[in-house]
CSV table of C-alpha atoms and ligand atoms in Angstrom, one decimal:
chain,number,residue,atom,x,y,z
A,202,UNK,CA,129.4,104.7,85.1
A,203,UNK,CA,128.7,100.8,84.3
A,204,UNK,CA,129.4,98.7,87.8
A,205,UNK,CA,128.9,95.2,88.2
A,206,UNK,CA,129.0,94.0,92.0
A,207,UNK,CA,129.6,90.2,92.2
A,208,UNK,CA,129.7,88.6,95.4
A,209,UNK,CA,127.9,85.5,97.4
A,210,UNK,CA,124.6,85.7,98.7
A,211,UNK,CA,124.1,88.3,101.5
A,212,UNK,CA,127.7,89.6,101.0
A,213,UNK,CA,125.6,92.7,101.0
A,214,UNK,CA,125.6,93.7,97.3
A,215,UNK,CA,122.2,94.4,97.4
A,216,UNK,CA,122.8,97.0,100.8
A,217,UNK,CA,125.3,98.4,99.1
A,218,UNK,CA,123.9,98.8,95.9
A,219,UNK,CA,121.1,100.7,97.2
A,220,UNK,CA,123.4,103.7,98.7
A,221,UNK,CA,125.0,103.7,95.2
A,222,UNK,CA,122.3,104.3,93.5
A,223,UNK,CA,121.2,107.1,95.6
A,224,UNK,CA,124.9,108.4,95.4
A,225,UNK,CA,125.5,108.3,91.8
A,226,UNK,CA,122.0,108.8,90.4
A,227,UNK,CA,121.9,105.5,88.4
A,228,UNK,CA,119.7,102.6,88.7
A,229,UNK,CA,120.5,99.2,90.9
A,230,UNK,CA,119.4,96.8,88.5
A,231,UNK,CA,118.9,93.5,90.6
A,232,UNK,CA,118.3,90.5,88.5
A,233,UNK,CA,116.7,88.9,92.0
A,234,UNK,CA,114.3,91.7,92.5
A,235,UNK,CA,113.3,91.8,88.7
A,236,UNK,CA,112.8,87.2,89.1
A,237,UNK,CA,110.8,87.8,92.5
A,238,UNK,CA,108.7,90.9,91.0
A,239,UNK,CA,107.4,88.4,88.2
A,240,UNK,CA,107.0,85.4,90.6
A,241,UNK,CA,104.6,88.0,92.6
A,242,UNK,CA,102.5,89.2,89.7
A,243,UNK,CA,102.3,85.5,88.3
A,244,UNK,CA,103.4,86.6,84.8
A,245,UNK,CA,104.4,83.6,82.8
A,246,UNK,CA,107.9,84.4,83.9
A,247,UNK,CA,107.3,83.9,87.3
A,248,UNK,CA,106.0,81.1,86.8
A,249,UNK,CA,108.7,79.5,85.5
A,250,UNK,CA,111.2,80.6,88.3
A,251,UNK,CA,109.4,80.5,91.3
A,252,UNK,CA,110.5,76.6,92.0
A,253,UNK,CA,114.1,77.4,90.9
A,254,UNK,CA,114.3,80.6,93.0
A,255,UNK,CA,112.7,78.6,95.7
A,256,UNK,CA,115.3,76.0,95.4
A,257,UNK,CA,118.7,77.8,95.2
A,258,UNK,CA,118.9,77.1,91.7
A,259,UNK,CA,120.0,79.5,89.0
A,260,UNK,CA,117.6,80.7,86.2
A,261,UNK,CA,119.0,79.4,82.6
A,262,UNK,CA,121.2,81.6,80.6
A,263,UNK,CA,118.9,82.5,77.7
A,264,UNK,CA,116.2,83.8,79.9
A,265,UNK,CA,118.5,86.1,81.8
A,266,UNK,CA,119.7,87.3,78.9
A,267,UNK,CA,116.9,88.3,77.4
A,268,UNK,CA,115.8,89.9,80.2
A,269,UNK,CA,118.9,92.1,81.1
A,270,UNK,CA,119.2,92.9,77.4
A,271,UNK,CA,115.7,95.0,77.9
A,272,UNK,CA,116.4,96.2,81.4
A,273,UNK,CA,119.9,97.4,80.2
A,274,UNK,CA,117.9,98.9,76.6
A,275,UNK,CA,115.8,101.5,78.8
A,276,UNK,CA,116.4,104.9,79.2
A,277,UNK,CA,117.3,105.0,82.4
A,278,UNK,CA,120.6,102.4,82.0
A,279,UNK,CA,122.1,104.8,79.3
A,280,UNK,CA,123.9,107.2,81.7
A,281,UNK,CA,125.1,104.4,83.9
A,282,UNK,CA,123.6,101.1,86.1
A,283,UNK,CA,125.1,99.1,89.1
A,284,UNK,CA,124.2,95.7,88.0
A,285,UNK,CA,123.8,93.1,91.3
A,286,UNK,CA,123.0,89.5,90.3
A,287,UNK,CA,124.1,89.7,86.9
A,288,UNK,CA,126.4,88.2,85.6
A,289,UNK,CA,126.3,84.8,87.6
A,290,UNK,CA,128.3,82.5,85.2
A,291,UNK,CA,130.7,82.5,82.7
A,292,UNK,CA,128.0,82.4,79.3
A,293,UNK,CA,126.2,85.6,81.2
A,294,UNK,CA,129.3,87.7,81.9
A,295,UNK,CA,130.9,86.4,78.1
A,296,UNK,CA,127.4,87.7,76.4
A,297,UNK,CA,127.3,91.0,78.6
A,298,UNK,CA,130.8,92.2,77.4
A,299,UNK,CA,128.9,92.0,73.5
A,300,UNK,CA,126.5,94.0,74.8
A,301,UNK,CA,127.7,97.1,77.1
A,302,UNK,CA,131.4,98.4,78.3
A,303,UNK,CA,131.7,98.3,82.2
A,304,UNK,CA,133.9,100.3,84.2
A,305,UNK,CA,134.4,98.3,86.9
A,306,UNK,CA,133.7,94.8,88.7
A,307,UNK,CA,133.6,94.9,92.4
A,308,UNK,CA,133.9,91.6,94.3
A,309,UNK,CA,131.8,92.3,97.8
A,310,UNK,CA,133.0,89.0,99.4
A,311,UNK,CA,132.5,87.6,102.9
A,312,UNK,CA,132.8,84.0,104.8
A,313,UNK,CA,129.8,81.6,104.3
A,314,UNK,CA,129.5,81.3,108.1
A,315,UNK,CA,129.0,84.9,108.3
A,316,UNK,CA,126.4,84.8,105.5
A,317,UNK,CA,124.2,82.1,106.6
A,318,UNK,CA,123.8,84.6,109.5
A,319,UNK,CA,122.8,87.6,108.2
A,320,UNK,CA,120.5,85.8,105.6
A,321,UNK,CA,118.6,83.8,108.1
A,322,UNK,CA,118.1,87.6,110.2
A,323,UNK,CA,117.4,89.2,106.9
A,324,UNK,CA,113.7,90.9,106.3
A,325,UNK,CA,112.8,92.1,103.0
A,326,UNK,CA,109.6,94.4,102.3
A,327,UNK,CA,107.8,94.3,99.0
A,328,UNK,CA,108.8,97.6,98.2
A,329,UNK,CA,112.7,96.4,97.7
A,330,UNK,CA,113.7,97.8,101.2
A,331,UNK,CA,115.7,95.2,103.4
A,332,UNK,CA,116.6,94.7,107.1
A,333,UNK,CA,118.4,93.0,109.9
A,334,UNK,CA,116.9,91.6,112.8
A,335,UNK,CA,120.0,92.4,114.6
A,336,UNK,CA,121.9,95.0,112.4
A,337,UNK,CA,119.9,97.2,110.6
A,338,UNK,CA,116.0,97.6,112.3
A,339,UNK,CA,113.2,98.8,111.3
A,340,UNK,CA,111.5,101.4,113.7
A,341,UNK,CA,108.8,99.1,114.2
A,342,UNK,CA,109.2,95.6,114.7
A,343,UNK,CA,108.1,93.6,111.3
A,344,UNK,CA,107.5,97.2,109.5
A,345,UNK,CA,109.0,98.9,106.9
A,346,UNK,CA,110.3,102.5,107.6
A,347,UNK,CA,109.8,103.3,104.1
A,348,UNK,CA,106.2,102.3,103.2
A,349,UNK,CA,104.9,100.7,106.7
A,350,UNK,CA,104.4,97.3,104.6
A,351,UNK,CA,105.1,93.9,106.7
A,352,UNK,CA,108.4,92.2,106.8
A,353,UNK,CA,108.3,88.9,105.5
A,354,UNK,CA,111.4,86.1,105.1
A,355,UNK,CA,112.3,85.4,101.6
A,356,UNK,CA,111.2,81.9,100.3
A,357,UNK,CA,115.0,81.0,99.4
A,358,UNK,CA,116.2,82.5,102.9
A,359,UNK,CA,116.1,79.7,104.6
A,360,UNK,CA,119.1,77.5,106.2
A,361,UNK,CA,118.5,75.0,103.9
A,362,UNK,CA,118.0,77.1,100.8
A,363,UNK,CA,121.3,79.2,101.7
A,364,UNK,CA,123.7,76.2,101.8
A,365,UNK,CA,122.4,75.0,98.4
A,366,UNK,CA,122.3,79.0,96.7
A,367,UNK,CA,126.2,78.9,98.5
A,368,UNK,CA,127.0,75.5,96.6
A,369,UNK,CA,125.5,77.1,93.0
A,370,UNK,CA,127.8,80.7,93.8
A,371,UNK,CA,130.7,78.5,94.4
A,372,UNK,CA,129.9,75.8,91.1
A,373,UNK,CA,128.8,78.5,88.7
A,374,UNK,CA,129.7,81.9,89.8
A,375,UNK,CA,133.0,82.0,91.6
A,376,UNK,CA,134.8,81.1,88.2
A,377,UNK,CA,134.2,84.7,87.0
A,378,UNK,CA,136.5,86.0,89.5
A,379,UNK,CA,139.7,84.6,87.8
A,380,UNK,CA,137.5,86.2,84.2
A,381,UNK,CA,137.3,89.0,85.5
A,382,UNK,CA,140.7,89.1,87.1
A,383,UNK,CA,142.3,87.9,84.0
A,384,UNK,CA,140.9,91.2,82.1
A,385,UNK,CA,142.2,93.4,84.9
A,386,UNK,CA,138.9,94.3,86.1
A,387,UNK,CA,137.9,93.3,89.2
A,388,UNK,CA,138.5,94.8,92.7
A,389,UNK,CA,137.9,92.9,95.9
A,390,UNK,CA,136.6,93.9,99.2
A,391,UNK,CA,135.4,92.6,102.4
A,392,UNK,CA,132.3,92.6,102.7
A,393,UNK,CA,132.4,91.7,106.6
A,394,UNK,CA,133.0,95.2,107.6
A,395,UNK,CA,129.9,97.7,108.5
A,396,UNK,CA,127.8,98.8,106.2
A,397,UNK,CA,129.3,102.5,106.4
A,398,UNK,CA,133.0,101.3,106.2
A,399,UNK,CA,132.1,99.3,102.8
A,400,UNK,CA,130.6,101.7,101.4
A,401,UNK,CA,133.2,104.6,101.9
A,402,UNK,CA,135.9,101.8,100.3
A,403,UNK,CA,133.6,101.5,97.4
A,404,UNK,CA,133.3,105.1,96.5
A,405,UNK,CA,136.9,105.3,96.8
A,406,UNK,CA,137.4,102.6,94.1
A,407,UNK,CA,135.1,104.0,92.4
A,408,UNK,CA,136.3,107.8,92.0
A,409,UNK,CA,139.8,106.1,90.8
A,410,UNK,CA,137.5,104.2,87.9
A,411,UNK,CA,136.4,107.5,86.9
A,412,UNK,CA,139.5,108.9,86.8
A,413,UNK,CA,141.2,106.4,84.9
A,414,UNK,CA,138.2,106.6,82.3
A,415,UNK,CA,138.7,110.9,82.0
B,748,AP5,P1,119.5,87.5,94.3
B,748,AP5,O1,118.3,88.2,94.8
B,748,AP5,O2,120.5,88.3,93.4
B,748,AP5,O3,120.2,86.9,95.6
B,748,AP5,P2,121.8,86.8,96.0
B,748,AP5,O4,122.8,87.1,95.0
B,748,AP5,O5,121.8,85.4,96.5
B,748,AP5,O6,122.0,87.9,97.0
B,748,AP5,P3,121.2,88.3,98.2
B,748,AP5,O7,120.1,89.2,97.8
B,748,AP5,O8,120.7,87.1,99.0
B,748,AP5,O9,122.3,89.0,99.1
B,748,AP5,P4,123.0,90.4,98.9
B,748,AP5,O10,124.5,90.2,98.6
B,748,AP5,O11,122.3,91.4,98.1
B,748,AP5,O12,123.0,90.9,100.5
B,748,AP5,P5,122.1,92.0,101.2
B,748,AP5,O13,122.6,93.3,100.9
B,748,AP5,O14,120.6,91.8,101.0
B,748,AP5,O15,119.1,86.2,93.5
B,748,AP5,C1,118.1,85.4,94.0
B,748,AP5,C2,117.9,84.2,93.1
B,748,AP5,O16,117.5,84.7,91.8
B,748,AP5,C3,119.2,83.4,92.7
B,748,AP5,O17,119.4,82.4,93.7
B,748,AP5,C4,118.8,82.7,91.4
B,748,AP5,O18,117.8,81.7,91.6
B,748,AP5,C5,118.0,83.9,90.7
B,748,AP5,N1,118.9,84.7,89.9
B,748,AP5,C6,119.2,86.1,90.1
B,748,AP5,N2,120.0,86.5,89.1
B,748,AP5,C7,120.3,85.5,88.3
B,748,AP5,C8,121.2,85.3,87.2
B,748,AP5,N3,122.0,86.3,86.7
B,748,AP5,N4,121.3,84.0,86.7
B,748,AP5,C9,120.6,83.0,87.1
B,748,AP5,N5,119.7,83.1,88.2
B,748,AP5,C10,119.6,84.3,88.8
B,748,AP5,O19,122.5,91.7,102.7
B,748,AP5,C11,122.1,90.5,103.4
B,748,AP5,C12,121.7,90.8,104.8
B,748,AP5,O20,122.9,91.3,105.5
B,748,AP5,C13,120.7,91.9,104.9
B,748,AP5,O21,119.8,91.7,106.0
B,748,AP5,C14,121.5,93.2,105.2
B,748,AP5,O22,120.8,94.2,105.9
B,748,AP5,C15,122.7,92.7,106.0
B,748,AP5,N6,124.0,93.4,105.7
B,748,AP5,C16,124.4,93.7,104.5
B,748,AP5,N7,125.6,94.3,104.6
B,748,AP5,C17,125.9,94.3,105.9
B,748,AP5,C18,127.1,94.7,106.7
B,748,AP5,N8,128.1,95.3,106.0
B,748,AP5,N9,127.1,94.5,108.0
B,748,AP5,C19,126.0,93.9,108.6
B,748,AP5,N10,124.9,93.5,108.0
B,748,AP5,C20,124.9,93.7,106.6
């Protein structure tokens, strides 16, 4: 199954992502996690994001492209992916439909009030894990449960930084709603509710997707 989750920052595509891939057996392919895994190792990549991603600003078309048309070209992507952070504008989404079919578009949304506070009480480990100050916590304050690595804020996390990356979703992304709307694609959901309740909605939308591909 080919599932793209659209949504603003900390809607909680990534959260639910996550719980997808562990449901369905197919990879989350985050195009954030893929930008901030360069940025760490300083390949040549990296270095030419790490000020946009620091900024709020969105990586140009023609890199991302190149680099979700080799993500999506492993092995791994054939039997399905859940695609969170890609597309982000109209030229990504437009060029994506050339390359693969999806089988369904998923808007997680949620207010920007609500999102400025669970990305300021966000923690994020190295090892792609994430947490909530309030919500979701780690056994041990500033630990990861999964590897026992430190908890760190993410660069573009910060008040400042969300209100721009808001601005950007709502210039460059939001238009692919009505795209995606107008193909008779896309199902919303509200991403406000807990983590458990979203989830169950999702598999639900997504069982009828299969069904309507069999
Ligand atoms: P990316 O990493 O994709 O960031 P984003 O889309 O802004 O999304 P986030 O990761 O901030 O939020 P999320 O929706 O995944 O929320 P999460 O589940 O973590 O992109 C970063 C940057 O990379 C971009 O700004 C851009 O510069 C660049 N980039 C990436 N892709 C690009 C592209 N295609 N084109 C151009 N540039 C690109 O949840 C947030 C918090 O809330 C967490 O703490 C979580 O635990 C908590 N939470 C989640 N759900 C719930 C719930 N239901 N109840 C309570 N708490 C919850």
């Amino acid at each position: 199954m080919n599932i793209v989750l659209l949504g603003p920052p900390g809607s909680g595509k990534g959260t639910q992502a996550k719980l997808l891939q562990d449901y369905y057996k197919i990879p989350h392919i985050s195009t954030g996690d893929i930008l901030r895994d360069h940025i760490k190792r300083e390949t040549p990549l990296g270095k030419q994001v790490k000020n946009l991603l620091a900024e709020g600003k969105y990586v140009p078309d023609d890199v991302m492209l190149s680099l979700i048309k080799d993500r999506l070209s492993q092995p791994d992507s054939k039997k399905g992916f859940i695609l969170d952070g890609f597309p982000r504008t109209i030229p990504q989404a437009e060029s994506l439909q050339q390359i693969v079919h999806l089988d369904s578009v998923i808007l997680v949304d949620a207010d920007a009030e609500l999102i400025v506070e669970r990305i300021s009480g966000r923690r994020t480990c190295a090892c792609g894990a994430s947490y909530h100050i309030e919500s979701i916590k780690p056994k041990k304050e500033g630990i990861c449960d999964k590897c026992g690595k430190e908890l760190y804020l993410r660069d573009d996390d910060k008040p400042e930084t969300v209100r721009k990356r808001l601005q950007v979703y709502a210039q460059q992304t939001s238009p692919l709603i009505q795209f995606y709307e107008n193909k008779k694609m896309l199902t919303k959901i509200d991403g406000t509710a807990p983590i458990d309740s979203v989830f169950a909605k999702l598999k639900h939308i997504l069982s009828h997707a299969v069904v309507n591909k069999e």
